[in-house]
Coordinates of N, CA and C in Angstrom, one line a residue:
M117 N 0.8 -1.2 0.0 CA 0.0 0.0 0.0 C 0.9 1.2 0.0
R118 N 0.5 2.2 -0.8 CA 1.2 3.4 -0.9 C 1.1 4.3 0.3
K119 N 2.2 4.9 0.8 CA 2.2 5.7 2.0 C 1.8 7.1 1.6
Y120 N 1.0 7.8 2.3 CA 0.7 9.2 2.1 C 1.3 10.0 3.2
S121 N 1.9 11.1 2.8 CA 2.5 12.0 3.8 C 1.3 12.9 4.3
V122 N 1.6 13.5 5.4 CA 0.6 14.4 6.0 C 0.2 15.5 5.0
L123 N 1.2 16.0 4.2 CA 1.0 17.0 3.2 C 0.0 16.5 2.1
N124 N 0.2 15.2 1.7 CA -0.7 14.7 0.7 C -2.1 14.5 1.2
L125 N -2.2 14.1 2.5 CA -3.6 13.9 3.1 C -4.3 15.3 3.2
V126 N -3.5 16.3 3.6 CA -4.1 17.6 3.8 C -4.5 18.1 2.4
L127 N -3.7 17.9 1.4 CA -4.0 18.3 0.0 C -5.3 17.6 -0.5
A128 N -5.4 16.3 -0.3 CA -6.6 15.6 -0.7 C -7.8 16.1 0.1
A129 N -7.7 16.4 1.4 CA -8.8 16.9 2.2 C -9.3 18.3 1.7
M130 N -8.3 19.1 1.4 CA -8.6 20.5 1.0 C -9.4 20.4 -0.4
V131 N -8.9 19.6 -1.3 CA -9.6 19.4 -2.6 C -11.0 18.9 -2.4
A132 N -11.2 17.9 -1.5 CA -12.5 17.4 -1.3 C -13.4 18.5 -0.7
A133 N -13.0 19.2 0.2 CA -13.8 20.3 0.8 C -14.1 21.4 -0.2
L134 N -13.1 21.7 -1.0 CA -13.3 22.8 -2.0 C -14.3 22.3 -3.1
Y135 N -14.1 21.1 -3.5 CA -15.0 20.5 -4.5 C -16.5 20.6 -4.0
A136 N -16.7 20.1 -2.7 CA -18.0 20.1 -2.2 C -18.6 21.5 -2.0
V137 N -17.8 22.4 -1.5 CA -18.3 23.8 -1.4 C -18.6 24.4 -2.7
M138 N -17.8 24.2 -3.7 CA -18.0 24.8 -5.1 C -19.3 24.1 -5.7
G139 N -19.4 22.8 -5.4 CA -20.6 22.1 -5.9 C -21.9 22.6 -5.3
Y140 N -21.9 22.8 -4.0 CA -23.0 23.4 -3.3 C -23.3 24.8 -3.7
F141 N -22.3 25.6 -3.9 CA -22.4 27.0 -4.3 C -23.1 27.0 -5.7
G142 N -22.6 26.2 -6.6 CA -23.2 26.1 -8.0 C -24.6 25.7 -8.0
N143 N -25.0 24.8 -7.0 CA -26.3 24.4 -6.9 C -27.3 25.5 -6.6
I144 N -26.8 26.5 -5.9 CA -27.7 27.7 -5.6 C -28.2 28.3 -6.9
F145 N -27.4 28.3 -7.9 CA -27.7 28.9 -9.2 C -28.2 27.8 -10.2
G146 N -28.4 26.6 -9.8 CA -28.9 25.6 -10.7 C -27.9 25.1 -11.7
L147 N -26.6 25.2 -11.4 CA -25.6 24.8 -12.4 C -24.9 23.5 -12.1
T148 N -25.2 22.9 -11.0 CA -24.4 21.7 -10.5 C -24.9 20.4 -11.1
F149 N -26.2 20.3 -11.2 CA -26.8 19.0 -11.6 C -27.5 19.0 -12.9
G150 N -27.6 17.9 -13.6 CA -28.4 17.8 -14.8 C -27.6 17.8 -16.1
P151 N -28.2 17.6 -17.2 CA -27.5 17.5 -18.5 C -27.0 18.9 -18.9
V152 N -27.7 20.0 -18.5 CA -27.2 21.3 -18.9 C -26.5 21.8 -17.6
Q153 N -25.2 21.7 -17.5 CA -24.6 22.1 -16.3 C -23.2 22.7 -16.5
I154 N -22.8 23.6 -15.7 CA -21.4 24.0 -15.6 C -21.0 23.9 -14.2
R155 N -20.5 22.7 -13.8 CA -20.1 22.5 -12.4 C -18.7 23.0 -12.2
F156 N -18.6 24.2 -11.6 CA -17.3 24.9 -11.5 C -16.3 24.0 -10.7
A157 N -16.8 23.1 -9.8 CA -15.9 22.2 -9.1 C -15.1 21.3 -10.1
E158 N -15.7 21.1 -11.2 CA -15.0 20.2 -12.2 C -13.7 20.8 -12.7
A159 N -13.5 22.0 -12.5 CA -12.2 22.6 -12.8 C -11.1 22.0 -12.0
L160 N -11.4 21.5 -10.8 CA -10.4 20.9 -10.0 C -10.0 19.5 -10.5
T161 N -10.8 18.9 -11.4 CA -10.5 17.5 -11.8 C -9.2 17.5 -12.7
V162 N -8.6 18.6 -13.0 CA -7.3 18.6 -13.7 C -6.1 18.5 -12.8
L163 N -6.4 18.7 -11.5 CA -5.3 18.7 -10.5 C -4.4 17.5 -10.4
P164 N -5.0 16.3 -10.5 CA -4.1 15.1 -10.4 C -3.0 15.0 -11.4
V165 N -3.0 15.8 -12.5 CA -1.9 15.8 -13.4 C -0.7 16.4 -12.7
L166 N -0.9 17.4 -11.8 CA 0.2 18.0 -11.1 C 0.4 17.4 -9.7
F167 N -0.7 17.1 -9.1 CA -0.7 16.6 -7.7 C -1.5 15.3 -7.6
P168 N -0.9 14.2 -7.8 CA -1.6 12.9 -7.7 C -2.4 12.6 -6.5
A169 N -1.9 13.2 -5.4 CA -2.6 13.0 -4.1 C -4.0 13.6 -4.1
T170 N -4.4 14.5 -5.0 CA -5.7 15.1 -5.0 C -6.8 14.2 -5.6
A171 N -6.4 13.1 -6.2 CA -7.4 12.2 -6.8 C -8.4 11.6 -5.8
P172 N -8.0 11.1 -4.6 CA -9.0 10.7 -3.7 C -9.9 11.8 -3.2
G173 N -9.3 13.0 -3.1 CA -10.1 14.1 -2.6 C -11.2 14.5 -3.6
L174 N -10.9 14.4 -4.9 CA -11.9 14.7 -5.9 C -13.0 13.7 -5.8
A175 N -12.7 12.5 -5.6 CA -13.8 11.5 -5.5 C -14.7 11.7 -4.3
I176 N -14.0 12.0 -3.2 CA -14.8 12.3 -1.9 C -15.6 13.6 -2.1
G177 N -15.0 14.6 -2.6 CA -15.7 15.8 -2.8 C -16.9 15.7 -3.7
C178 N -16.8 14.9 -4.8 CA -17.9 14.6 -5.7 C -19.0 13.8 -5.0
L179 N -18.6 12.8 -4.2 CA -19.5 12.0 -3.4 C -20.4 12.9 -2.5
I180 N -19.7 13.8 -1.8 CA -20.4 14.8 -0.9 C -21.4 15.7 -1.7
T181 N -20.9 16.2 -2.8 CA -21.7 17.0 -3.7 C -22.9 16.3 -4.2
N182 N -22.7 15.0 -4.6 CA -23.8 14.2 -5.2 C -24.8 13.8 -4.2
L183 N -24.6 14.0 -2.9 CA -25.6 13.7 -2.0 C -26.8 14.6 -2.1
L184 N -26.7 15.7 -2.8 CA -27.8 16.7 -3.1 C -28.4 16.4 -4.4
S185 N -27.9 15.5 -5.2 CA -28.3 15.2 -6.6 C -29.8 14.9 -6.7
P186 N -30.5 15.4 -7.6 CA -31.9 15.0 -7.8 C -32.0 13.6 -8.4
Y187 N -30.9 13.1 -8.9 CA -30.9 11.7 -9.5 C -30.6 10.7 -8.5
G188 N -30.5 11.0 -7.2 CA -30.4 10.1 -6.1 C -29.2 9.2 -6.1
P189 N -29.5 7.9 -5.6 CA -28.4 7.0 -5.5 C -27.7 6.7 -6.8
M190 N -28.4 6.8 -7.9 CA -27.8 6.5 -9.2 C -26.6 7.5 -9.4
D191 N -26.8 8.8 -9.1 CA -25.8 9.8 -9.3 C -24.7 9.7 -8.3
I192 N -25.1 9.3 -7.1 CA -24.1 9.2 -6.0 C -23.1 8.1 -6.4
I193 N -23.6 7.0 -6.9 CA -22.7 5.9 -7.3 C -22.0 6.2 -8.6
F194 N -22.8 6.4 -9.7 CA -22.1 6.5 -11.0 C -21.4 7.9 -11.2
G195 N -21.9 8.9 -10.7 CA -21.3 10.2 -10.7 C -19.9 10.2 -10.0
T196 N -19.9 9.6 -8.8 CA -18.7 9.5 -8.0 C -17.7 8.6 -8.7
L197 N -18.2 7.5 -9.2 CA -17.4 6.5 -10.0 C -16.7 7.2 -11.2
A198 N -17.5 8.0 -11.9 CA -17.0 8.7 -13.1 C -15.8 9.7 -12.7
T199 N -16.0 10.4 -11.6 CA -15.0 11.3 -11.2 C -13.8 10.6 -10.7
A200 N -13.9 9.5 -10.0 CA -12.8 8.7 -9.5 C -12.0 8.1 -10.7
I201 N -12.7 7.6 -11.7 CA -12.0 7.0 -12.9 C -11.3 8.1 -13.6
A202 N -11.9 9.3 -13.8 CA -11.3 10.4 -14.5 C -10.1 10.9 -13.7
A203 N -10.2 10.9 -12.4 CA -9.0 11.4 -11.6 C -7.8 10.5 -11.8
V204 N -8.0 9.2 -11.8 CA -6.9 8.2 -11.9 C -6.3 8.4 -13.3
L205 N -7.2 8.5 -14.3 CA -6.7 8.7 -15.7 C -5.9 10.0 -15.9
T206 N -6.4 11.1 -15.2 CA -5.8 12.4 -15.3 C -4.4 12.3 -14.7
M207 N -4.2 11.5 -13.6 CA -2.9 11.3 -12.9 C -1.9 10.8 -13.9
K208 N -2.4 10.0 -14.9 CA -1.5 9.3 -15.8 C -1.2 10.1 -17.1
M209 N -1.8 11.3 -17.2 CA -1.5 12.1 -18.4 C -0.1 12.6 -18.4
P210 N 0.6 12.5 -19.5 CA 2.0 12.8 -19.5 C 2.3 14.3 -19.5
K211 N 1.3 15.1 -20.0 CA 1.5 16.6 -20.0 C 0.3 17.3 -19.5
W212 N 0.5 18.5 -18.9 CA -0.6 19.2 -18.3 C -1.7 19.6 -19.2
Y213 N -1.4 19.8 -20.5 CA -2.5 20.3 -21.4 C -3.4 19.1 -21.8
L214 N -3.1 17.9 -21.4 CA -4.0 16.8 -21.7 C -4.9 16.4 -20.5
A215 N -4.7 17.2 -19.4 CA -5.4 16.9 -18.2 C -6.9 17.0 -18.2
A216 N -7.4 17.8 -19.1 CA -8.9 18.0 -19.2 C -9.6 16.8 -20.0
L217 N -8.8 16.1 -20.7 CA -9.5 15.0 -21.5 C -10.2 13.9 -20.7
P218 N -9.5 13.3 -19.7 CA -10.2 12.3 -19.0 C -11.5 12.7 -18.3
P219 N -11.6 13.8 -17.6 CA -12.9 14.2 -17.0 C -14.0 14.4 -18.1
I220 N -13.6 15.0 -19.2 CA -14.6 15.2 -20.2 C -15.1 13.9 -20.8
V221 N -14.2 13.1 -21.2 CA -14.5 11.8 -21.9 C -15.3 10.9 -21.0
V222 N -14.7 10.6 -19.8 CA -15.3 9.7 -18.9 C -16.7 10.1 -18.4
N223 N -16.8 11.4 -18.0 CA -18.1 11.8 -17.6 C -19.1 11.8 -18.8
A224 N -18.7 12.1 -20.0 CA -19.6 12.1 -21.1 C -20.0 10.7 -21.5
V225 N -19.3 9.7 -21.2 CA -19.7 8.3 -21.4 C -20.6 7.8 -20.3
I226 N -20.3 8.1 -19.1 CA -21.1 7.6 -18.0 C -22.4 8.3 -17.6
L227 N -22.3 9.7 -17.6 CA -23.4 10.4 -17.1 C -24.6 10.6 -18.0
P228 N -24.5 10.9 -19.3 CA -25.7 11.1 -20.1 C -26.6 9.9 -20.2
P229 N -26.1 8.7 -20.3 CA -27.1 7.6 -20.2 C -27.8 7.5 -18.9
M230 N -27.1 7.8 -17.8 CA -27.8 7.8 -16.5 C -28.9 8.8 -16.5
W231 N -28.6 10.0 -17.0 CA -29.7 11.0 -17.0 C -30.8 10.6 -17.9
A232 N -30.5 10.1 -19.1 CA -31.5 9.6 -20.0 C -32.4 8.5 -19.4
W233 N -31.8 7.6 -18.7 CA -32.6 6.6 -18.0 C -33.5 7.2 -16.9
A234 N -33.0 8.2 -16.2 CA -33.8 8.8 -15.2 C -35.0 9.6 -15.8
E235 N -34.8 10.1 -17.0 CA -35.8 10.9 -17.7 C -36.8 10.0 -18.4
V236 N -36.3 8.9 -19.0 CA -37.2 8.1 -19.9 C -37.6 6.8 -19.2
G237 N -36.7 6.2 -18.5 CA -37.0 4.9 -17.8 C -37.0 3.7 -18.6
A238 N -36.6 3.7 -19.8 CA -36.6 2.6 -20.7 C -35.6 2.8 -21.8
V239 N -35.0 1.8 -22.4 CA -34.2 1.9 -23.5 C -35.0 1.8 -24.8
N240 N -35.3 3.0 -25.4 CA -36.1 3.1 -26.6 C -35.6 4.3 -27.4
N241 N -36.3 4.7 -28.4 CA -35.9 5.9 -29.2 C -35.7 7.1 -28.4
A242 N -36.7 7.4 -27.4 CA -36.6 8.5 -26.6 C -35.4 8.5 -25.7
F243 N -35.0 7.4 -25.2 CA -33.8 7.2 -24.4 C -32.5 7.7 -25.2
W244 N -32.4 7.2 -26.5 CA -31.2 7.5 -27.3 C -31.2 9.0 -27.6
L245 N -32.4 9.6 -27.9 CA -32.5 11.0 -28.2 C -32.1 11.8 -26.9
A246 N -32.6 11.4 -25.8 CA -32.2 12.1 -24.5 C -30.7 12.0 -24.2
C247 N -30.2 10.8 -24.5 CA -28.8 10.5 -24.2 C -27.9 11.4 -25.1
G248 N -28.3 11.5 -26.4 CA -27.5 12.4 -27.3 C -27.6 13.8 -26.9
Y249 N -28.8 14.3 -26.6 CA -28.9 15.7 -26.1 C -28.1 15.9 -24.9
N250 N -28.3 15.0 -23.9 CA -27.5 15.2 -22.6 C -26.0 15.2 -22.9
A251 N -25.5 14.4 -23.8 CA -24.1 14.3 -24.0 C -23.6 15.6 -24.6
V252 N -24.3 16.1 -25.6 CA -23.9 17.4 -26.2 C -23.9 18.5 -25.3
T253 N -25.0 18.7 -24.5 CA -25.0 19.8 -23.6 C -24.0 19.7 -22.4
F254 N -23.8 18.4 -22.0 CA -22.9 18.2 -20.9 C -21.5 18.5 -21.3
I255 N -21.1 18.0 -22.5 CA -19.7 18.2 -23.0 C -19.4 19.7 -23.1
V256 N -20.3 20.5 -23.5 CA -20.0 21.9 -23.6 C -19.7 22.5 -22.2
G257 N -20.5 22.2 -21.2 CA -20.3 22.7 -19.8 C -19.1 22.1 -19.2
E258 N -18.8 20.8 -19.4 CA -17.6 20.2 -18.9 C -16.4 20.7 -19.5
A259 N -16.4 21.0 -20.8 CA -15.2 21.6 -21.5 C -14.9 23.0 -21.0
L260 N -16.0 23.7 -20.7 CA -15.8 25.1 -20.1 C -15.1 25.0 -18.8
A261 N -15.6 24.1 -17.9 CA -15.1 23.9 -16.6 C -13.6 23.4 -16.6
C262 N -13.4 22.3 -17.4 CA -12.1 21.7 -17.4 C -11.1 22.4 -18.2
C263 N -11.4 22.7 -19.5 CA -10.4 23.3 -20.4 C -10.2 24.8 -20.0
V264 N -11.2 25.5 -19.8 CA -11.0 27.0 -19.5 C -10.6 27.2 -18.1
L265 N -11.4 26.9 -17.2 CA -11.1 27.1 -15.7 C -10.0 26.2 -15.2
G266 N -10.0 25.0 -15.7 CA -8.9 24.1 -15.2 C -7.6 24.5 -15.7
T267 N -7.5 24.9 -17.0 CA -6.2 25.4 -17.5 C -5.7 26.6 -16.8
V268 N -6.6 27.5 -16.5 CA -6.2 28.7 -15.7 C -5.7 28.3 -14.3
L269 N -6.4 27.3 -13.7 CA -5.9 26.8 -12.4 C -4.5 26.2 -12.5
L270 N -4.3 25.4 -13.5 CA -3.0 24.7 -13.7 C -1.9 25.7 -13.9
K271 N -2.2 26.7 -14.7 CA -1.1 27.8 -15.0 C -0.8 28.6 -13.7
V272 N -1.9 28.9 -13.0 CA -1.6 29.7 -11.7 C -0.9 28.9 -10.7
L273 N -1.3 27.6 -10.5 CA -0.6 26.8 -9.5 C 0.8 26.4 -10.0
G274 N 1.0 26.4 -11.3 CA 2.4 26.1 -11.8 C 3.4 27.2 -11.4
G275 N 2.9 28.4 -11.2 CA 3.7 29.5 -10.8 C 3.9 29.7 -9.3
V276 N 3.4 28.8 -8.5 CA 3.5 29.0 -7.0 C 4.7 28.2 -6.6
D277 N 5.8 28.9 -6.2 CA 7.0 28.3 -5.8 C 6.9 27.3 -4.7
F278 N 6.0 27.6 -3.7 CA 5.8 26.8 -2.6 C 5.4 25.4 -2.9
L279 N 4.6 25.3 -4.0 CA 4.0 24.0 -4.5 C 4.9 23.2 -5.4
K280 N 5.9 23.8 -5.9 CA 6.8 23.1 -6.9 C 7.4 21.8 -6.4
P281 N 7.8 21.7 -5.1 CA 8.4 20.5 -4.6 C 7.5 19.3 -4.6
I282 N 6.2 19.5 -4.6 CA 5.2 18.4 -4.5 C 4.6 18.1 -5.9
M283 N 4.9 18.9 -6.9 CA 4.3 18.7 -8.2 C 5.1 17.6 -9.0
R284 N 4.3 16.9 -9.9 CA 4.9 16.0 -10.8 C 5.7 16.8 -11.8
P285 N 7.0 16.7 -11.9 CA 7.8 17.5 -12.8 C 7.5 17.4 -14.2
A286 N 7.2 16.2 -14.7 CA 7.0 16.0 -16.2 C 5.7 16.7 -16.6
A287 N 4.8 16.9 -15.7 CA 3.5 17.4 -16.1 C 3.3 18.9 -15.8
Q288 N 4.3 19.5 -15.2 CA 4.2 20.9 -14.7 C 3.8 21.8 -15.9
A289 N 2.8 22.7 -15.5 CA 2.3 23.7 -16.4 C 3.3 24.9 -16.4
P290 N 3.4 25.6 -17.5 CA 4.2 26.8 -17.5 C 3.6 27.8 -16.6
A291 N 4.4 28.6 -15.9 CA 3.8 29.6 -15.0 C 3.1 30.7 -15.9
A292 N 2.1 31.2 -15.2 CA 1.2 32.2 -15.9 C 2.0 33.5 -16.1

């Protein structure tokens, strides 16, 4: 089993708390759940490319956020699983500019069918139409969160000297 330092545990806990707070804040404006969403907390999903210790924190933060989901246990399980898988894949990205791909792709594969099932309740033509609509609208919001906000986050954190010793050197973003 891999040993975590106190710094890594604190980093994971901070990311979990920040993800949950950002998710709850976005829910106030109706942006956190559903096929048309811009979950600002998803910008944090690019962090494992620089800080692998943040991956468990992302999954826990997503789990806490999904406790509010109107999709219930289905979103608690599958939404959290999607974030966990995306975090592990993001950790393995060789360069910082590829960090947004796993969250976008994994979530786009797992979540739209879940929402379509919740909306339609059967696999038929309406399910596939809902699934396609959900995928398109979700990908736009996820790309905004991960590619735009996430890239800004990586560039800003890349310039923080205090954090450089705990960053993965190969994936470091250029300073802003």
